XYZ file of C-alpha atoms in Angstrom:
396
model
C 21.078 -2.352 -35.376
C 18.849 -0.260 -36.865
C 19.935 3.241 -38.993
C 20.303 5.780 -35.944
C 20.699 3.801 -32.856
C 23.633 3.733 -30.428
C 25.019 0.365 -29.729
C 22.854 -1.851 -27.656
C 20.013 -0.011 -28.160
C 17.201 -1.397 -29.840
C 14.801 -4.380 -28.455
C 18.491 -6.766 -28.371
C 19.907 -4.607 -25.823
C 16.752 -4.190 -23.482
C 16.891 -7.910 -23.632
C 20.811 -8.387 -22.024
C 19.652 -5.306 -20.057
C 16.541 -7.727 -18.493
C 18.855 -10.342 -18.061
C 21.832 -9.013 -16.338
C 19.320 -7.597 -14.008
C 17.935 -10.848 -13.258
C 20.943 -12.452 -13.030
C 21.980 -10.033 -10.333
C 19.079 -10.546 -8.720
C 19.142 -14.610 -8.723
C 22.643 -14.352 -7.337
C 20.972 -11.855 -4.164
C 17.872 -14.191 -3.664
C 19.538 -15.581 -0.295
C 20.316 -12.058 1.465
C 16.847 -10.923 -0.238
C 14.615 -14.066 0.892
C 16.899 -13.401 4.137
C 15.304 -9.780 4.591
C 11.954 -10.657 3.189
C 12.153 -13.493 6.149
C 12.992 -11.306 9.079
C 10.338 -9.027 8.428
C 7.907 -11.452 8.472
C 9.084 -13.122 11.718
C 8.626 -10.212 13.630
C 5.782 -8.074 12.245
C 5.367 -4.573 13.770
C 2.112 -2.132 13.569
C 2.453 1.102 11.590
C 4.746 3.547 12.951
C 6.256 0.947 15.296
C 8.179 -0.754 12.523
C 11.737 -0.134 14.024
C 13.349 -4.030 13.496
C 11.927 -3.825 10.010
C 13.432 -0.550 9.261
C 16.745 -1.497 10.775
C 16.748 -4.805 9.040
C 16.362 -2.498 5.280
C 18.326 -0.105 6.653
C 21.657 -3.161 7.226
C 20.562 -4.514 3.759
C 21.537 -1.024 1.829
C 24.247 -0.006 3.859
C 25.947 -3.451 3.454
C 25.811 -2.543 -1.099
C 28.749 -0.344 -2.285
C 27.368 3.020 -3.552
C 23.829 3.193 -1.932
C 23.615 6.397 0.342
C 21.571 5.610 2.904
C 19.214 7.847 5.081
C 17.797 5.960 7.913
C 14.730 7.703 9.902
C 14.331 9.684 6.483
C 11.402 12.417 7.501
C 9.703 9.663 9.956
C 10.986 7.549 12.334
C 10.802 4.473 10.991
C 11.222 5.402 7.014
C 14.205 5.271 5.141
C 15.683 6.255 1.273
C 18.390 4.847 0.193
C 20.249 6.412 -3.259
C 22.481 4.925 -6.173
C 23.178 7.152 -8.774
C 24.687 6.101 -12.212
C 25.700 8.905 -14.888
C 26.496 7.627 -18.539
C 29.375 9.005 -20.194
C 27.474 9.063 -23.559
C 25.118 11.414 -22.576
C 24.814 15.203 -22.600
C 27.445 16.456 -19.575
C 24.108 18.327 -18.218
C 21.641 16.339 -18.939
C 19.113 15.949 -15.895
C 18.815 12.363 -14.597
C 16.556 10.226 -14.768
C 15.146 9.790 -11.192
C 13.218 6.430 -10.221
C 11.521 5.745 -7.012
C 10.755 2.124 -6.017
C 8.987 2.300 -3.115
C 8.999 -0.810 0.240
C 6.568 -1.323 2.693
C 7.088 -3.400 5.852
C 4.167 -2.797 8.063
C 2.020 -5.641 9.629
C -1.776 -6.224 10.778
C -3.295 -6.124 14.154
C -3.641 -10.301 15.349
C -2.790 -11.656 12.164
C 0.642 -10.250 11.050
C 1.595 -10.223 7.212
C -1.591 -10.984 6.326
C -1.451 -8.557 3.282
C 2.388 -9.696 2.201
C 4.300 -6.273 3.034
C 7.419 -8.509 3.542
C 7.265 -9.472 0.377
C 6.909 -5.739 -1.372
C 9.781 -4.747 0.795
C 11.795 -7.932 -0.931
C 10.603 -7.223 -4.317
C 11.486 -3.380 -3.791
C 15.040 -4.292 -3.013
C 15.250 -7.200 -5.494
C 14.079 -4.418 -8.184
C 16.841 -1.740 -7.040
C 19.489 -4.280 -7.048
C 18.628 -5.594 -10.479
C 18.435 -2.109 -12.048
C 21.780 -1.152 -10.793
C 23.513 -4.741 -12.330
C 21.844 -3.474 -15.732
C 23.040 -0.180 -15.283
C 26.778 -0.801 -13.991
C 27.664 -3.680 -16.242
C 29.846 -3.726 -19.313
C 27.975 -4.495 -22.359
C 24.933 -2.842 -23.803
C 23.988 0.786 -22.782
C 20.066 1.500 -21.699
C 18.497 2.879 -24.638
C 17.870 6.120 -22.803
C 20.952 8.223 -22.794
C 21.872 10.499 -19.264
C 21.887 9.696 -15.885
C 19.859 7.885 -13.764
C 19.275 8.012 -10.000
C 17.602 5.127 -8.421
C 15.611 5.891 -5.410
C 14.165 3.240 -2.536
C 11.919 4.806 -0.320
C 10.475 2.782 3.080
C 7.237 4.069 3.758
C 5.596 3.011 6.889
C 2.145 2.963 7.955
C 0.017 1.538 4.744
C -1.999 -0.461 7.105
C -3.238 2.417 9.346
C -2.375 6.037 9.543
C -1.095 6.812 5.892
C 2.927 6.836 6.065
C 3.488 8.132 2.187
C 0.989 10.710 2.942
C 3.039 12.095 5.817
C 6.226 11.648 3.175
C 4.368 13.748 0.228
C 3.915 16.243 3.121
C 7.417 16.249 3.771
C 8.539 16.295 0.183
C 10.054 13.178 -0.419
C 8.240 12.412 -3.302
C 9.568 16.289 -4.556
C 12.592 15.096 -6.766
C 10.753 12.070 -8.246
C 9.972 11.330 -11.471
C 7.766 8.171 -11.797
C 7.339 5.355 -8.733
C 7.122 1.787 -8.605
C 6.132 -0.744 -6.099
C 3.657 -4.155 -6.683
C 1.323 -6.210 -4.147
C 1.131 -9.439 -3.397
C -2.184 -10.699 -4.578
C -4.381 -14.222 -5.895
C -3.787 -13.214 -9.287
C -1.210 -11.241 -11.803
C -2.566 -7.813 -12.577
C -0.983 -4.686 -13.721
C -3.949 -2.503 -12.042
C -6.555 -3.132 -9.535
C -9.298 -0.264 -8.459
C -8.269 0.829 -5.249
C -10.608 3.332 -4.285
C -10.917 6.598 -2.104
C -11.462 5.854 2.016
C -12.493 8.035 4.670
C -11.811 7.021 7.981
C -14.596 7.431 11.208
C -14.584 7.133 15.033
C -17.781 7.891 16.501
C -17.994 8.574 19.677
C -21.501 8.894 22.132
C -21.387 10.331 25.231
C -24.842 9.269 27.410
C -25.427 9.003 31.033
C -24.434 6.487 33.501
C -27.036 4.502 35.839
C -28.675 1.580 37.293
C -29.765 -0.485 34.768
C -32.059 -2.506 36.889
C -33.445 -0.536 39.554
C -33.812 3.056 37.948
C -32.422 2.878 33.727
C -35.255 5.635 32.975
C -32.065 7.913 34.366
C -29.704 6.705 32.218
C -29.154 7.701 28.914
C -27.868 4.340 26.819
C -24.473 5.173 24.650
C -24.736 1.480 23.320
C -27.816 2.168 22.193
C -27.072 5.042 20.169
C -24.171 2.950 18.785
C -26.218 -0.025 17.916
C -28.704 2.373 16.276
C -26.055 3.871 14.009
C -24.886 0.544 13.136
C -28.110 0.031 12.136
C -28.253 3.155 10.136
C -25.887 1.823 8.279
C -27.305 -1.128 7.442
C -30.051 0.283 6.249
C -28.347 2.621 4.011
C -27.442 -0.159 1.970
C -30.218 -0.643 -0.017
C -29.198 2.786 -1.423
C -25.638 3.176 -1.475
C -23.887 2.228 -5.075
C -22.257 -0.884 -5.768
C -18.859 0.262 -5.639
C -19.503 1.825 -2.236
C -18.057 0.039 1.052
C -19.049 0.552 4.328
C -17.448 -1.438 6.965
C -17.095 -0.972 10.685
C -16.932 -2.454 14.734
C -18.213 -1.115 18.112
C -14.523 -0.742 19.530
C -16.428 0.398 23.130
C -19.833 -0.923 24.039
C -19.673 -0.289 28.208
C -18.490 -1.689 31.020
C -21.016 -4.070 32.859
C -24.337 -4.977 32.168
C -25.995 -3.878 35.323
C -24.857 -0.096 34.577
C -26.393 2.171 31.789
C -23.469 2.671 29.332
C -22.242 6.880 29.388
C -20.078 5.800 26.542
C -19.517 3.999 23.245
C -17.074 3.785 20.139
C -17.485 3.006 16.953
C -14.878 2.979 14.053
C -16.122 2.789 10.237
C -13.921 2.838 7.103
C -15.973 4.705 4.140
C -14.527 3.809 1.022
C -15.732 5.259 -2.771
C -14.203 4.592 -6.266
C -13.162 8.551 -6.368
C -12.938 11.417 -3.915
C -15.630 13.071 -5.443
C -18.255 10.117 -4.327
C -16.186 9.550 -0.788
C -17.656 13.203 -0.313
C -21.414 11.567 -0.465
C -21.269 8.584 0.994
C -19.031 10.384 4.196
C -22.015 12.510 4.432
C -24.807 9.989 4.497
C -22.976 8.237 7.362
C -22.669 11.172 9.136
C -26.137 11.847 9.053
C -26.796 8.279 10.386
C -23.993 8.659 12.992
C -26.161 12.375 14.283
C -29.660 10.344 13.838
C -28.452 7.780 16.537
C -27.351 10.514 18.740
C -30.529 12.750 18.315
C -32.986 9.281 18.995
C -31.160 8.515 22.016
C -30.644 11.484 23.813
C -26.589 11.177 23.497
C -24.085 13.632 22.500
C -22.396 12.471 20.001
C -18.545 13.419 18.506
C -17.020 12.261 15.219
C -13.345 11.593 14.345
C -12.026 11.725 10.621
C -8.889 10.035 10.383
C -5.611 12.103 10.167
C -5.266 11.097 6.293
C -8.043 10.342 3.609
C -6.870 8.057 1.240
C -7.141 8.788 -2.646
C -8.000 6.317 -5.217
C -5.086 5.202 -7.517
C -5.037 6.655 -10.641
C -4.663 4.320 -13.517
C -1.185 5.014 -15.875
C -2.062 3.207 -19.519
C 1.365 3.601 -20.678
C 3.240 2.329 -17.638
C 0.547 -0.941 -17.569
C 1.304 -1.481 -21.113
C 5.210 -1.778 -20.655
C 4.466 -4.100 -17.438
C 1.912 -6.368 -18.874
C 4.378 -6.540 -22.352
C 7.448 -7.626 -20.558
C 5.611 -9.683 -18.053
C 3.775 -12.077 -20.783
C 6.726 -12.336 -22.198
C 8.185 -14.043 -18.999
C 5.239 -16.480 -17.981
C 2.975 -14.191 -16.211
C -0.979 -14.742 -16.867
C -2.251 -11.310 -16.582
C -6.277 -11.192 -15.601
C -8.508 -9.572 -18.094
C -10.110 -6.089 -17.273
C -13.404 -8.094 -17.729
C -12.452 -10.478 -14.838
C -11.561 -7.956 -12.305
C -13.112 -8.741 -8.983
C -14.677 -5.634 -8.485
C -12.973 -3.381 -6.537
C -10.019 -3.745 -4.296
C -8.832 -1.962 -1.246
C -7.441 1.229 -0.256
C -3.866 2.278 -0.493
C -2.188 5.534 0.537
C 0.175 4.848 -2.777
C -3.106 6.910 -4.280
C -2.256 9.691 -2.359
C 1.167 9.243 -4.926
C 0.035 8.594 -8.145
C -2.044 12.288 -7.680
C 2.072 14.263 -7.003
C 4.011 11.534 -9.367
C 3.183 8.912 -12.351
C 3.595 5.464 -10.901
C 2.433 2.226 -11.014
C 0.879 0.079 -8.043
C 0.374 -3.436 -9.945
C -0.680 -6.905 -7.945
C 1.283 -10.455 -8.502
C 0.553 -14.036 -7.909
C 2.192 -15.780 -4.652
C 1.641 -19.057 -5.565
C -1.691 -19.305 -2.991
C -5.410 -18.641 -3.422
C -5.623 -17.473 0.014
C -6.858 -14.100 0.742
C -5.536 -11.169 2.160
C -5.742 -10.483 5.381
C -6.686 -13.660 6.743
C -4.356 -16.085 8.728
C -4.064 -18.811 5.726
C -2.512 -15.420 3.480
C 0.170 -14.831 6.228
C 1.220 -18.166 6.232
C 1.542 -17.944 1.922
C 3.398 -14.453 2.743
C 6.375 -16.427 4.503
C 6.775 -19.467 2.551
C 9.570 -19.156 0.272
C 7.705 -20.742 -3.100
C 9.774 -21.344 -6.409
C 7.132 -19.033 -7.558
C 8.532 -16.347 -5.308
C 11.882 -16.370 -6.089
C 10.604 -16.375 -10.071
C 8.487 -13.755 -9.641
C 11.841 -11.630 -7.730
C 13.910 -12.359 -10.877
C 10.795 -11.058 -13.449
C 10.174 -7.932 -11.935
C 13.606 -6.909 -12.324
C 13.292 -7.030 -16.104
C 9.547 -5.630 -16.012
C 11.268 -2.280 -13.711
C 13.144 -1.486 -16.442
């Protein structure tokens, strides 16, 4: 012990502290791989993820100490609360407050295609394992006070922006730093994901016989196909770390009638808010062109929530990558990103709280959102149940 230090302090103690939380966490891997399973088995779409919120909800209320809050602020979010105060500490001191955030929603068709069973299970495993270290006789934590350990579910990642409605709400108020990590194809402790702006477009034309007299109709397909086009087009001189990326969700009814109306739905996405700004208006223009060539009227729909690009946190990466080499994990180099990744409303966070959004390796090469990635998402790999028992040390 070094000159100064309280017992257990010191990189000895942060060592027991790792491994009584991942001993607490091996001996939970059947209720956890339990949860993680159900959630999978019956995937819901955001805001409709009522058996996946009860199922969290059972798994808290069944641990001594946890206060739960079921339908916390939305109907199908929850928080759940263990607080732990240290005797050695100042009586006043202010605690420290953790948030380790769970997400449990599915995709349209494919189900868990992006793994959101498995950050739920990793989100529990992590609480669990903290409050072992914390609870247990033996070495203190090195940081003296109290801490409060916070699980938040957020719905809605896929589609509609559930942690955005939450910030809104002010559950992210009494917060001090959040955690949660993604399933991914490789170990990293950040990823770019970018700003996104979501578009429907809707065209309003004019009905009519599309054999004997079209010259009265006025063609909403058209106008969508030409904006489509637009798009396409605008390629050439949109940046590299620009995404557009769309579908024609309404393109008429029969073929023998002039289509009055068509749908389109784009997703705009831009490494900061500041470019989303650009790029949203170049595809508005091209949306208005189609309209104005074709004679259509022509309305546009931003979705309820833009989402904001993560915002990178050096000194939280550092601690994650450090403890993870030192339990197996092959981090990929900042060299060998692959470009950009998606779009997460855990931005929206990192902008009201420092937090940390990193990516781990399932064991599969599949990609997300594809039907080959939901099947990796519900196989309970070795590597799984490793990669539970690592994060618990890497929370800390």
């Amino acid at each position: 012990m070094r000159p100064g230090e309280m017992p257990g302090e010191g990189p000895a103690g942060l060592e027991a502290l790792k491994r009584r939380a991942g001993e607490a966490i091996e001996a939970s891997s059947g209720p956890l791989g339990a949860l993680s399973r159900e959630i999978w088995s019956r995937p819901e779409l955001a805001y409709q993820e009522r058996q996946a919120h009860a199922a969290l909800a059972r798994f808290f209320a069944a641990r001594p100490a946890w206060a739960l809050q079921p339908r916390y602020k939305l109907e199908t979010a929850f928080r759940a609360d263990w607080a732990w105060a240290w005797g050695g500490g100042p009586a006043d001191a202010p605690p420290l407050r953790l948030g380790l955030l769970c997400e449990y929603d599915a995709l349209p068709a494919l189900g868990h295609a992006c793994g959101h069973n498995l950050i739920a299970e990793v989100g529990a495993a992590a609480a669990l394992g903290l409050q072992a270290a914390l609870q247990s006789p033996g070495p203190t934590p090195p940081r003296g006070g109290p801490v409060q350990i916070t699980v938040l579910g957020t719905p809605a990642e896929e589609d509609g922006g559930g942690k955005i409605d939450l910030i809104k709400a002010g559950a992210f108020d009494d917060l001090d730093v959040v955690f949660m990590a993604h399933p991914s194809q490789e170990d990293a402790a950040y990823l770019p994901d970018v700003a996104e702006h979501d578009v429907t477009v809707k065209y309003y034309g004019k009905a009519s016989h599309a054999a004997a007299y079209p010259w009265e109709g006025v063609n909403a397909l058209d106008a969508a196909v030409l904006a489509y086009n637009n798009l396409s087009l605008l390629r050439q001189q949109m940046k590299p770390t620009w995404r557009v990326h769309g579908i024609i969700k309404n393109g008429g009814i029969k073929p023998n009638i002039i289509p009055s109306y068509a749908e389109l739905e784009f997703y705009l996405r831009a490494p900061s808010l500041r470019e989303l700004s650009v790029l949203t208006e170049k595809a508005e223009n091209c949306f208005k062109a189609a309209a104005l060539a074709t004679g259509c009227e022509v309305e546009l729909q931003g979705g309820a929530n833009d989402y904001y690009n993560v915002l990178p946190n050096k000194s939280l990466e550092k601690a994650y990558i450090d403890n993870g080499k030192k339990l197996g994990m092959e981090f990929v180099s900042n060299d060998n990103l692959n470009g950009l990744s998606g779009s997460t409303d855990f931005g929206n966070v990192t902008f009201v709280v420092p937090g940390i959004h990193p990516y781990f390796y399932i064991g599969s090469d599949a990609l997300n959102h594809t039907e080959q990635y939901t099947a990796a998402a519900g196989d309970r790999l070795q590597s799984q149940q490793r990669l539970l028992i690592d994060f618990s040390g890497m929370w800390i």
